[in-house]
């Protein structure tokens, strides 16, 4: 800060003049954010490079789905993430925990700290409007949060590609919320929820606790229920046929198929199967005891049973072309909520007494 | 609060321990009540899951619904009653189906697809929160805002003030952690018996009655230490979350495996070769030296209650097969018309599959080692916290000029 800055009212220089003190105030938070993001980015970059190199080697040696163990065996042992899908789970957890941390550590203190220390009162005497003051403080953090989240989402998506190509991870499941679009939307929403909690409670630690609780609750409800509901939106129902048991021949792609005990039915590549069922000759879905013998049959007998009873096999699935539509739907809802929170915060600040 | 203390100084000093406990409670009650509410909610979920699991498990046994490990095949009954019972286990999410040579657990679109994982994450997150919201502001706020100057004029020395707070709250946190850990382990028993999980798995291993108490205590003391060191609440909370998070990540990534890999026993177990997936190529596996892990042990458990670590082939002379000889062995088996009885085929050719494992009896020894290490770290951090308080400027001022106005 120069003497000239102190000597003049802050409003004279407009937005830029406000941005400098805001940056000074939040640089510790931004530095912490940069360090954490940098570490995550480095880990994902390493995972992406290793995974893509491995996948290239698999393609080069024609080892995908191969049974030639002498040639492909040593190569197939090189990819530790394939076991238990650990990397996919780690990315999913980060996409869950990241927004909570952004809301708690970056969002909640922004306004709460100014209220708690009373520095808000000083700032409001400096000839700048409260709204502008709050907006600048929020934007100084919100812009990096959104930009870095989108970048991390892109990196996560890229690093998961080899696992997806091998059928070990699905873009429809855990990593649905770690694409650039959804991760940025979640981060912005969580950040603004923290800001609003700070503006309401005006004390830092309670605001952090409330924001953390609220964001975590939403993240969990989304994981347990809302995501499932989202995936049923606009699902396609189609009649299909049973395939013979092919477990030994092909790399399994989770989510593109439905298991009917002995055999399975597949949906088009890139889709996500929601449900599968048998229907009788009148088209009614078979339930309960009628299925009991059917599920204990091996694949050929199952196919024969279906033919003999003039039954039909059905699946409902989300086709691959709906992926970005659903991504947009979820992100749109989150952005609308974020805007509502921002508006509520502005109203709160305007009405607050000094 | 403070006025009462000053007014009744004689009475307060006649019951000093109780007095400090009361002050500690009054200062932290909001945080303590919120944390207790969270712990109660987690405990209620675990109790519900445990009661349901313990009620369902006998029905599982009675209806022959448990997984049966045969040579090369793990069979799960797919009868209606079994599918219904399987679907009722909380968090498993779907029925088991019989597949030739494979068990498919159909999970209905859940992100973290099982109760055991959810429970572990919930407990560890609770410990992190305790460190952040109870530990970090505990001493840091008083030192940062200067209220310690008043507290130390009330006839309590800085050391006793600090030690009492740490011991009282740390003891409560560890007791709660131990209770939650014990409840969690109890609620997981039916899952481990019915669903192929194991108490040796990293998540369960880190949240038993011993390790949960130790992690809870460590997170709390780490928070108190960060608060005392940094003297500002928000950075101290961030440091606590980062420190405990890094320690947990390191434990799950490396330290857990290092601890359980210490001096394993070795035995011959040909049947394990097929359970380890060597006879099937649906999923890529390490062919020559197989990490077996805790869940593989359930399908074909090896010595009862043990943790299988690794498996490898040995030739007729007992030497470990690596490289080309091991590949030749597997290829010879695949070309043989003998069907899928891998164990019998190995025996006929005088080859063996060896496994290294930790026997069941060592479980609580390893638990004690890990909990002891974590507690030692917590004690060191606690001592460092007290040292920081004692050498702080406020304490030294008090030593020269008792009771500054």
XYZ file of C-alpha atoms in Angstrom:
759
model
C 0.000 0.000 0.000
C 1.369 3.369 -0.940
C 0.720 6.626 0.771
C -1.347 7.714 -2.219
C -3.709 4.795 -1.708
C -4.270 5.683 1.897
C -4.668 9.370 1.210
C -7.487 9.039 -1.304
C -10.962 7.583 -0.957
C -10.958 4.046 -2.277
C -13.800 4.641 -4.691
C -11.776 7.077 -6.804
C -9.815 4.330 -8.453
C -12.893 2.157 -8.995
C -12.786 -1.614 -8.942
C -9.079 -1.927 -9.443
C -8.316 0.210 -6.421
C -10.503 -2.088 -4.328
C -8.953 -5.226 -5.700
C -5.492 -4.486 -4.338
C -6.431 -4.465 -0.624
C -8.683 -7.457 -1.224
C -5.772 -9.349 -2.719
C -3.558 -8.320 0.217
C -6.125 -9.598 2.679
C -6.671 -12.937 1.019
C -3.208 -13.765 -0.216
C -2.569 -16.239 2.616
C -5.783 -18.100 1.766
C -4.923 -17.989 -1.935
C -1.406 -19.239 -1.237
C -2.783 -22.174 0.775
C -5.280 -22.898 -1.980
C -2.506 -22.768 -4.589
C -0.325 -25.196 -2.607
C -3.125 -27.747 -2.096
C -4.240 -27.477 -5.738
C -0.673 -27.754 -6.924
C -0.079 -30.959 -4.978
C -3.314 -32.464 -6.287
C -2.477 -31.409 -9.833
C 0.992 -32.943 -9.576
C -0.417 -36.269 -8.351
C -3.056 -36.356 -11.086
C -0.522 -35.368 -13.739
C 1.716 -38.233 -12.667
C -1.261 -40.612 -12.699
C -2.308 -39.388 -16.145
C 1.150 -39.755 -17.687
C 1.716 -43.198 -16.164
C -1.771 -44.380 -17.129
C -1.569 -43.169 -20.717
C 1.887 -44.678 -21.189
C 0.582 -47.973 -19.849
C -2.501 -47.880 -22.044
C -0.412 -47.117 -25.130
C 1.753 -50.141 -24.367
C -1.342 -52.335 -24.008
C -2.643 -51.195 -27.406
C 0.765 -51.577 -29.055
C 1.100 -55.172 -27.870
C -2.556 -56.075 -28.532
C -2.971 -57.086 -24.918
C -6.478 -55.780 -24.208
C -8.689 -58.782 -23.596
C -5.833 -61.036 -24.592
C -5.287 -64.445 -23.038
C -1.654 -64.638 -24.117
C -0.204 -64.497 -20.675
C 3.395 -65.131 -21.590
C 3.436 -62.010 -23.745
C 0.976 -59.773 -21.891
C 1.281 -61.055 -18.340
C 4.189 -58.888 -17.217
C 2.537 -55.857 -18.786
C -0.796 -56.526 -17.129
C 0.961 -56.496 -13.792
C 2.149 -52.930 -14.213
C -0.973 -50.973 -13.370
C -1.616 -51.007 -9.645
C -4.732 -48.810 -9.853
C -6.579 -51.517 -11.700
C -6.904 -53.465 -8.503
C -9.845 -52.259 -6.461
C -10.218 -49.102 -8.538
C -8.317 -47.143 -5.899
C -7.465 -44.197 -8.118
C -11.052 -43.761 -9.227
C -12.189 -43.762 -5.591
C -9.505 -41.244 -4.639
C -10.615 -38.852 -7.404
C -14.231 -39.299 -6.322
C -13.370 -38.460 -2.726
C -11.480 -35.364 -3.847
C -14.447 -34.209 -5.897
C -16.568 -34.653 -2.761
C -14.174 -33.104 -0.235
C -12.788 -30.280 -2.399
C -15.971 -28.165 -2.485
C -16.452 -28.630 1.280
C -12.924 -27.357 1.930
C -13.397 -24.432 -0.471
C -16.583 -23.394 1.329
C -15.138 -23.812 4.822
C -11.664 -22.305 4.437
C -12.105 -19.839 1.564
C -15.793 -18.908 1.595
C -16.837 -18.684 5.239
C -14.075 -16.354 6.531
C -14.309 -13.770 3.692
C -17.044 -11.604 5.181
C -17.288 -13.168 8.652
C -13.764 -12.083 9.531
C -14.462 -8.458 8.583
C -17.586 -8.435 10.716
C -15.918 -10.239 13.631
C -12.959 -7.868 13.783
C -15.036 -4.797 13.033
C -12.942 -3.898 9.992
C -16.130 -3.875 7.915
C -17.147 -0.681 9.681
C -13.910 0.994 8.745
C -14.164 -0.089 5.140
C -17.676 1.289 4.837
C -16.419 4.757 5.764
C -14.027 4.813 2.825
C -16.511 6.096 0.288
C -17.098 2.817 -1.495
C -20.453 1.078 -1.579
C -20.909 -1.988 0.586
C -22.021 -4.077 -2.352
C -18.970 -3.219 -4.364
C -16.691 -3.879 -1.390
C -18.266 -7.295 -0.804
C -18.273 -8.204 -4.493
C -14.597 -7.397 -4.910
C -13.660 -9.410 -1.824
C -15.693 -12.375 -3.015
C -14.522 -12.186 -6.620
C -10.845 -12.129 -5.658
C -11.354 -15.656 -4.304
C -14.232 -16.884 -6.488
C -12.437 -16.419 -9.812
C -9.388 -18.533 -8.821
C -11.650 -21.135 -7.192
C -13.686 -21.607 -10.376
C -10.702 -21.490 -12.710
C -8.579 -23.915 -10.682
C -11.525 -26.291 -10.148
C -12.187 -26.423 -13.880
C -8.498 -27.093 -14.542
C -8.351 -29.829 -11.895
C -11.528 -31.335 -13.345
C -9.960 -31.431 -16.798
C -6.850 -33.058 -15.368
C -8.915 -35.625 -13.447
C -10.926 -36.502 -16.559
C -7.782 -36.902 -18.625
C -6.050 -39.021 -15.975
C -9.074 -41.338 -15.702
C -9.271 -41.987 -19.453
C -7.020 -45.090 -19.450
C -9.026 -46.621 -16.607
C -12.274 -45.908 -18.453
C -10.948 -47.362 -21.665
C -10.141 -50.553 -19.757
C -13.573 -50.652 -18.172
C -12.261 -50.083 -14.653
C -14.004 -46.771 -14.068
C -17.135 -45.149 -15.385
C -17.625 -41.490 -16.186
C -21.240 -41.864 -15.056
C -20.410 -42.763 -11.486
C -17.981 -41.307 -8.955
C -16.162 -39.144 -11.450
C -19.386 -37.634 -12.809
C -18.738 -34.765 -10.409
C -15.066 -34.349 -11.282
C -15.448 -33.108 -14.860
C -14.404 -29.474 -15.480
C -18.065 -28.414 -15.633
C -19.478 -30.078 -12.532
C -16.393 -29.637 -10.347
C -16.292 -25.892 -11.076
C -20.047 -25.589 -10.443
C -19.821 -27.476 -7.144
C -16.817 -25.429 -6.028
C -18.506 -22.104 -6.834
C -21.722 -23.139 -5.121
C -19.909 -24.374 -2.006
C -17.726 -21.263 -1.879
C -20.742 -18.951 -2.052
C -22.575 -21.005 0.560
C -19.610 -20.368 2.848
C -19.702 -16.631 2.045
C -23.418 -16.479 2.827
C -22.957 -18.363 6.097
C -20.292 -15.816 7.052
C -22.563 -12.881 6.183
C -25.405 -14.358 8.260
C -23.449 -15.496 11.335
C -20.725 -12.789 11.307
C -18.365 -15.046 13.292
C -15.659 -17.059 11.608
C -15.608 -20.431 13.358
C -19.402 -20.881 13.613
C -19.705 -19.853 9.951
C -17.072 -22.440 8.995
C -18.883 -25.129 10.974
C -22.306 -24.309 9.539
C -20.996 -24.006 5.985
C -19.072 -27.270 6.289
C -22.092 -29.089 7.669
C -24.449 -27.744 5.025
C -22.132 -28.425 2.072
C -21.211 -31.894 3.335
C -24.894 -32.733 3.792
C -25.670 -31.644 0.222
C -22.698 -33.542 -1.175
C -23.783 -36.701 0.648
C -27.444 -36.367 -0.344
C -26.284 -35.901 -3.925
C -24.087 -38.990 -3.759
C -26.716 -41.166 -2.145
C -29.930 -40.032 -3.834
C -29.846 -37.067 -6.207
C -27.244 -38.514 -8.567
C -29.349 -41.658 -8.949
C -32.388 -39.524 -9.713
C -30.426 -37.462 -12.216
C -29.330 -40.592 -14.066
C -32.938 -41.756 -14.467
C -33.862 -38.456 -16.155
C -34.657 -39.129 -19.798
C -33.528 -42.766 -19.646
C -34.108 -44.975 -22.689
C -36.052 -48.243 -22.338
C -35.393 -50.832 -24.988
C -35.948 -54.490 -25.698
C -32.749 -56.456 -25.980
C -31.430 -59.999 -25.981
C -29.253 -62.075 -23.689
C -25.634 -62.674 -24.606
C -23.786 -65.860 -23.926
C -21.365 -65.877 -21.014
C -18.348 -63.936 -22.260
C -16.474 -63.309 -19.071
C -13.271 -64.871 -20.219
C -13.086 -63.149 -23.560
C -13.684 -59.459 -23.197
C -12.626 -56.641 -20.949
C -15.642 -55.890 -18.841
C -16.909 -52.364 -19.085
C -18.830 -51.667 -15.956
C -22.113 -49.949 -16.531
C -22.660 -50.973 -20.143
C -24.264 -54.247 -19.173
C -26.818 -55.778 -16.877
C -26.317 -59.169 -15.250
C -29.201 -61.608 -15.359
C -27.544 -64.247 -13.206
C -26.083 -66.583 -15.803
C -25.948 -64.216 -18.745
C -25.888 -60.556 -19.467
C -27.322 -57.947 -21.789
C -25.320 -55.079 -23.179
C -26.289 -51.518 -23.986
C -24.530 -49.375 -26.636
C -20.961 -48.334 -25.867
C -20.642 -45.348 -23.581
C -24.040 -45.768 -21.981
C -24.989 -46.444 -18.374
C -27.439 -49.262 -17.677
C -29.955 -48.491 -14.949
C -32.083 -51.608 -14.810
C -32.856 -54.844 -16.569
C -35.855 -57.140 -16.347
C -37.770 -59.976 -17.953
C -41.288 -59.464 -19.270
C -43.820 -62.189 -19.976
C -45.606 -62.631 -23.305
C -48.060 -59.871 -22.390
C -45.255 -57.436 -21.668
C -45.709 -57.498 -17.894
C -42.565 -57.338 -15.833
C -41.733 -60.599 -14.046
C -41.194 -60.184 -10.328
C -40.716 -62.202 -7.165
C -40.932 -65.960 -7.190
C -41.269 -66.166 -10.981
C -37.639 -65.072 -11.295
C -36.274 -67.510 -8.767
C -35.587 -70.417 -11.146
C -34.545 -68.078 -13.940
C -31.696 -66.464 -12.056
C -30.097 -69.767 -11.121
C -29.838 -70.895 -14.763
C -26.655 -70.725 -16.782
C -26.595 -68.624 -19.933
C -27.732 -71.167 -22.584
C -30.585 -72.474 -20.421
C -31.641 -68.925 -19.686
C -31.859 -68.113 -23.379
C -33.841 -71.290 -23.956
C -36.184 -70.405 -21.095
C -36.850 -66.978 -22.595
C -37.600 -68.496 -26.010
C -39.800 -71.244 -24.566
C -41.947 -68.861 -22.532
C -42.126 -66.211 -25.279
C -40.667 -63.834 -22.732
C -38.653 -60.751 -23.541
C -35.611 -59.051 -22.047
C -35.600 -55.320 -21.364
C -33.065 -52.811 -20.167
C -33.291 -49.134 -19.347
C -30.162 -47.077 -19.826
C -28.774 -43.609 -20.202
C -27.212 -43.317 -23.676
C -23.797 -41.761 -24.078
C -25.144 -38.752 -25.949
C -27.049 -37.678 -22.825
C -23.868 -37.354 -20.784
C -23.181 -33.674 -21.388
C -26.879 -32.830 -21.194
C -27.028 -34.252 -17.672
C -23.732 -32.565 -16.816
C -25.264 -29.280 -17.926
C -28.442 -29.962 -15.975
C -26.598 -30.587 -12.706
C -24.256 -27.653 -13.216
C -27.149 -25.384 -14.169
C -29.009 -26.181 -10.962
C -25.846 -25.555 -8.931
C -25.172 -22.255 -10.714
C -28.756 -21.112 -10.120
C -28.370 -21.914 -6.418
C -25.026 -20.095 -6.378
C -26.593 -16.998 -7.924
C -29.419 -17.110 -5.383
C -26.861 -17.284 -2.572
C -24.927 -14.355 -4.025
C -28.118 -12.296 -4.264
C -29.060 -13.182 -0.688
C -25.604 -12.124 0.505
C -25.855 -8.748 -1.244
C -29.277 -8.146 0.318
C -27.931 -9.095 3.755
C -24.994 -6.724 3.459
C -27.129 -3.813 2.284
C -29.536 -4.224 5.152
C -26.944 -4.813 7.859
C -26.574 -2.034 10.423
C -23.116 -0.725 11.081
C -18.700 -16.813 33.998
C -15.587 -14.806 34.760
C -17.297 -12.634 37.323
C -18.515 -15.663 39.210
C -14.999 -17.017 39.392
C -13.589 -13.789 40.672
C -16.322 -13.398 43.254
C -15.948 -16.907 44.609
C -12.242 -17.250 44.404
C -11.964 -18.980 47.754
C -14.583 -21.523 46.827
C -13.159 -22.095 43.379
C -9.654 -22.679 44.715
C -10.952 -25.154 47.275
C -12.103 -27.315 44.366
C -9.510 -26.494 41.754
C -9.851 -29.548 39.536
C -13.565 -29.272 39.309
C -13.215 -25.542 38.738
C -10.992 -25.989 35.704
C -13.203 -28.716 34.354
C -16.175 -26.422 34.688
C -14.383 -23.553 32.949
C -13.277 -25.881 30.161
C -16.828 -27.087 29.669
C -18.247 -23.555 29.687
C -15.725 -22.343 27.123
C -16.106 -25.266 24.728
C -19.697 -26.275 25.307
C -21.032 -25.163 21.904
C -18.325 -27.108 20.055
C -18.641 -30.067 22.405
C -22.406 -30.223 21.997
C -22.192 -30.064 18.191
C -19.476 -32.743 18.100
C -21.436 -34.907 20.540
C -24.495 -34.548 18.323
C -22.475 -35.637 15.290
C -20.989 -38.571 17.190
C -24.470 -39.522 18.368
C -25.763 -39.486 14.799
C -22.884 -41.656 13.574
C -23.385 -44.002 16.544
C -27.099 -44.267 15.799
C -26.393 -45.250 12.186
C -23.823 -47.831 13.315
C -26.181 -49.206 15.943
C -28.996 -49.535 13.411
C -26.712 -51.179 10.832
C -25.215 -53.476 13.467
C -28.556 -54.595 14.875
C -29.891 -55.247 11.383
C -26.781 -57.132 10.341
C -26.722 -59.249 13.496
C -30.404 -60.051 13.047
C -29.963 -60.945 9.365
C -26.812 -63.011 9.672
C -28.465 -66.076 11.314
C -31.059 -66.021 8.525
C -28.189 -65.944 6.025
C -26.675 -69.028 7.609
C -29.992 -70.842 7.963
C -30.870 -70.367 4.292
C -27.379 -71.332 3.067
C -26.770 -67.889 1.605
C -23.106 -67.550 2.547
C -20.465 -67.560 -0.138
C -18.906 -70.963 -0.640
C -15.374 -71.184 -1.949
C -14.772 -74.135 -4.226
C -11.794 -74.865 -6.449
C -11.672 -71.911 -8.802
C -15.258 -70.945 -8.140
C -16.897 -68.853 -5.489
C -20.548 -69.667 -5.356
C -23.277 -67.564 -3.903
C -26.764 -68.931 -3.752
C -29.071 -66.870 -5.902
C -32.317 -68.149 -4.475
C -35.036 -65.619 -3.912
C -34.640 -65.671 -0.140
C -30.896 -65.071 -0.441
C -31.323 -62.234 -2.880
C -33.877 -60.682 -0.561
C -31.644 -61.077 2.493
C -28.652 -59.723 0.564
C -30.634 -56.692 -0.476
C -31.567 -56.031 3.137
C -28.017 -55.712 4.365
C -27.657 -51.983 4.803
C -25.400 -50.397 2.256
C -24.464 -53.444 0.220
C -26.978 -52.149 -2.231
C -28.075 -55.157 -4.196
C -28.449 -58.891 -4.500
C -25.635 -61.320 -5.126
C -25.840 -63.347 -8.286
C -24.316 -66.657 -9.153
C -22.000 -66.554 -12.107
C -19.871 -69.351 -13.352
C -16.547 -68.781 -11.711
C -17.364 -65.256 -10.610
C -19.321 -63.483 -8.002
C -20.975 -60.358 -9.227
C -22.252 -57.963 -6.657
C -24.634 -55.645 -8.408
C -24.420 -52.265 -6.805
C -27.283 -49.940 -7.446
C -25.592 -46.725 -8.429
C -24.128 -45.762 -5.096
C -20.965 -43.691 -5.082
C -19.226 -45.172 -2.091
C -20.712 -48.510 -2.491
C -20.674 -50.078 0.901
C -21.408 -49.464 4.517
C -17.899 -50.443 5.710
C -16.277 -47.726 3.575
C -18.879 -45.131 4.515
C -18.456 -45.905 8.197
C -14.675 -45.621 8.109
C -14.834 -42.329 6.240
C -17.418 -40.940 8.647
C -15.300 -41.817 11.696
C -12.070 -40.430 10.258
C -13.859 -37.255 9.134
C -15.228 -36.856 12.668
C -11.727 -37.070 14.121
C -10.496 -34.445 11.645
C -13.390 -32.183 12.636
C -12.589 -32.670 16.321
C -9.016 -31.569 15.723
C -10.122 -28.579 13.634
C -13.013 -27.260 15.679
C -12.131 -28.368 19.217
C -8.337 -28.629 19.190
C -7.247 -25.682 17.045
C -9.240 -22.923 18.809
C -8.687 -24.398 22.299
C -5.491 -22.566 23.284
C -4.873 -20.638 20.068
C -7.877 -18.385 20.509
C -6.994 -17.488 24.099
C -3.384 -16.800 23.185
C -4.339 -14.884 20.039
C -7.009 -12.748 21.683
C -5.066 -12.236 24.906
C -7.707 -13.696 27.234
C -5.082 -16.065 28.645
C -3.705 -13.118 30.627
C -6.901 -13.026 32.581
C -7.152 -16.802 32.942
C -3.677 -17.007 34.441
C -4.474 -14.450 37.153
C -7.107 -16.712 38.635
C -4.766 -18.788 40.774
C -4.067 -21.307 38.024
C -0.576 -21.662 36.624
C -0.169 -21.650 32.814
C 1.055 -25.231 32.891
C -1.883 -26.502 34.894
C -4.333 -24.472 32.827
C -2.899 -25.972 29.641
C -2.420 -29.538 30.886
C -5.873 -29.689 32.445
C -7.563 -28.576 29.259
C -5.592 -31.009 27.138
C -6.130 -33.944 29.497
C -9.816 -33.336 30.160
C -10.820 -32.770 26.550
C -8.284 -35.214 25.119
C -9.526 -37.924 27.472
C -13.126 -37.259 26.506
C -12.256 -37.274 22.794
C -10.360 -40.552 23.118
C -13.137 -42.162 25.135
C -15.651 -41.150 22.466
C -13.312 -42.434 19.754
C -12.899 -45.754 21.533
C -16.666 -46.102 21.956
C -17.344 -45.332 18.302
C -14.568 -47.682 17.216
C -15.922 -50.533 19.321
C -19.466 -49.942 18.083
C -18.248 -49.769 14.485
C -16.278 -53.018 14.742
C -19.299 -54.730 16.276
C -21.599 -53.463 13.526
C -19.182 -54.724 10.867
C -19.012 -58.305 12.149
C -21.986 -59.521 10.063
C -20.616 -57.748 6.966
C -17.273 -59.440 7.366
C -18.964 -62.813 7.689
C -21.443 -62.347 4.842
C -20.048 -59.843 2.364
C -16.383 -60.655 1.899
C -14.825 -57.831 3.878
C -12.277 -58.290 6.657
C -11.236 -56.638 9.893
C -7.706 -56.556 8.486
C -8.697 -54.177 5.671
C -7.121 -50.752 5.964
C -10.313 -48.875 6.759
C -11.480 -51.255 9.454
C -7.981 -51.652 10.854
C -7.708 -47.887 11.411
C -11.032 -47.576 13.245
C -11.061 -50.261 15.938
C -11.485 -49.486 19.620
C -7.730 -48.893 19.940
C -6.834 -47.168 16.691
C -9.969 -44.995 16.631
C -9.168 -43.718 20.127
C -5.571 -43.065 19.130
C -6.483 -41.239 15.895
C -9.070 -39.128 17.746
C -6.581 -38.173 20.445
C -3.848 -37.420 17.921
C -6.092 -35.211 15.769
C -7.198 -33.276 18.848
C -3.662 -32.701 20.153
C -2.464 -31.795 16.657
C -5.178 -29.122 16.594
C -4.167 -27.790 20.018
C -0.521 -27.716 18.946
C -1.247 -25.872 15.675
C -3.411 -23.356 17.526
C -0.701 -22.675 20.099
C 1.975 -22.410 17.452
C 0.090 -20.203 14.982
C -2.140 -18.327 17.474
C -4.719 -17.672 14.781
C -7.761 -19.854 14.526
C -8.381 -20.224 10.785
C -4.765 -20.950 9.795
C -4.531 -23.355 12.753
C -7.645 -25.174 11.567
C -6.248 -25.395 8.044
C -2.911 -26.661 9.375
C -4.697 -29.285 11.493
C -6.763 -30.523 8.564
C -3.693 -30.621 6.326
C -1.465 -32.313 8.914
C -3.943 -34.969 9.973
C -5.040 -35.465 6.344
C -1.471 -36.018 5.168
C -0.818 -38.441 8.040
C -3.990 -40.396 7.250
C -3.186 -40.472 3.535
C 0.351 -41.682 4.253
C -1.030 -44.351 6.584
C -3.516 -45.672 4.055
C -1.087 -45.426 1.178
C 2.090 -46.895 2.707
C 2.413 -47.171 6.483
C -0.460 -49.628 6.936
C 1.075 -51.976 4.387
C 4.534 -51.608 5.903
C 3.248 -52.438 9.392
C 1.293 -55.502 8.314
C 4.124 -56.714 6.101
C 6.435 -57.205 9.088
C 7.765 -60.756 9.421
C 4.910 -62.746 7.864
C 4.474 -66.509 8.081
C 4.600 -68.595 4.884
C 2.532 -71.644 4.029
C 1.571 -73.700 1.000
C -1.960 -73.076 -0.282
C -2.605 -74.354 -3.791
C -6.305 -73.570 -3.605
C -5.408 -69.905 -3.170
C -3.900 -69.776 -6.659
C -7.324 -69.966 -8.251
C -8.887 -67.553 -5.765
C -6.124 -65.111 -6.621
C -7.435 -65.028 -10.159
C -4.571 -66.745 -11.916
C -6.777 -69.185 -13.740
C -8.974 -66.466 -15.162
C -7.986 -63.602 -17.370
C -11.085 -61.471 -17.173
C -9.298 -58.956 -14.996
C -5.612 -58.209 -15.375
C -3.655 -59.494 -12.395
C -0.060 -59.665 -11.404
C 0.915 -63.099 -12.534
C 4.145 -63.816 -10.822
C 3.865 -62.293 -7.405
C 0.303 -61.616 -6.400
C -0.787 -59.180 -3.708
C -3.686 -61.013 -2.127
C -5.085 -58.521 0.371
C -7.719 -58.938 2.980
C -10.785 -59.382 0.816
C -9.182 -62.094 -1.301
C -8.751 -63.986 1.939
C -12.461 -64.249 2.468
C -13.148 -66.081 -0.763
C -10.589 -68.697 0.076
C -9.447 -67.744 3.479
C -6.198 -69.610 4.029
C -5.415 -70.011 7.725
C -8.560 -68.993 9.674
C -8.845 -65.313 10.478
C -5.515 -64.477 8.886
C -4.490 -61.716 6.541
C -3.050 -63.000 3.278
C -0.248 -60.789 2.031
C 1.295 -62.166 -1.146
C 1.274 -65.319 -3.214
C 3.819 -66.801 -5.607
C 4.686 -70.050 -7.364
C 7.390 -72.454 -6.354
C 8.736 -75.275 -8.438
C 9.183 -78.893 -7.336
C 12.513 -77.936 -5.753
C 10.763 -75.340 -3.603
C 12.355 -72.335 -5.301
C 10.323 -69.276 -6.228
C 9.314 -69.241 -9.895
C 9.719 -65.919 -11.642
C 9.804 -64.716 -15.195
C 9.702 -67.261 -17.979
C 9.257 -70.425 -15.815
C 6.169 -68.987 -14.119
C 4.675 -67.904 -17.433
C 5.404 -71.341 -18.863
C 3.591 -72.881 -15.900
C 0.491 -70.759 -16.428
C 0.481 -71.352 -20.174
C 0.871 -75.101 -19.652
C -2.118 -75.062 -17.355
C -4.209 -73.092 -19.833
C -3.424 -75.513 -22.620
C -4.248 -78.524 -20.456
C -7.713 -80.025 -20.890
C -7.998 -80.556 -17.156
C -10.791 -78.072 -16.667
C -10.505 -75.425 -14.067
C -9.204 -77.314 -11.065
C -6.029 -75.315 -10.795
C -5.099 -76.582 -7.321
C -5.200 -80.239 -8.318
C -3.303 -79.506 -11.537
C -0.558 -77.777 -9.544
C -0.283 -80.725 -7.154
C -0.034 -83.201 -10.009
C 2.889 -81.268 -11.451
C 4.562 -80.978 -8.030
C 4.336 -77.228 -8.199
C 3.048 -75.213 -5.293
C 1.472 -71.872 -4.623
C 2.919 -70.269 -1.491
C 1.262 -67.513 0.489
C 2.664 -65.197 3.114
C 0.208 -64.207 5.841
C -0.269 -62.716 9.263
C -2.026 -65.146 11.617
C -5.208 -64.136 13.423
C -3.449 -64.109 16.798
C -1.298 -61.152 15.784
C -4.222 -58.819 15.100
C -4.256 -57.132 18.491
C -0.462 -56.999 18.628
C -0.438 -54.942 15.432
C -3.325 -52.880 16.771
C -1.346 -52.184 19.923
C 1.745 -51.208 17.941
C -0.129 -48.779 15.714
C -2.196 -47.280 18.552
C 0.949 -46.992 20.679
C 2.821 -45.179 17.918
C -0.050 -42.750 17.373
C -0.398 -42.115 21.109
C 3.328 -41.528 21.455
C 3.106 -38.941 18.685
C 0.121 -37.384 20.472
C 2.046 -37.238 23.768
C 5.020 -35.587 22.069
C 2.742 -32.996 20.456
C 1.019 -32.430 23.806
C 4.362 -31.884 25.540
C 5.403 -29.497 22.757
C 2.129 -27.604 23.233
C 2.718 -27.189 26.968
C 6.294 -26.113 26.285
C 5.079 -23.490 23.793
C 2.635 -22.146 26.366
C 5.218 -22.044 29.150
C 7.841 -20.214 27.120
C 5.324 -17.809 25.592
C 5.716 -14.131 26.376
C 2.585 -14.059 28.457
C 3.818 -16.783 30.775
C 7.144 -15.081 31.298
C 5.500 -11.755 32.034
C 3.326 -13.453 34.588
C 6.419 -14.926 36.242
C 7.931 -11.476 36.774
C 4.855 -9.480 37.592
C 2.114 -11.644 38.988
C -1.387 -10.487 38.148
C -0.939 -7.614 35.670
C -3.926 -5.354 35.706
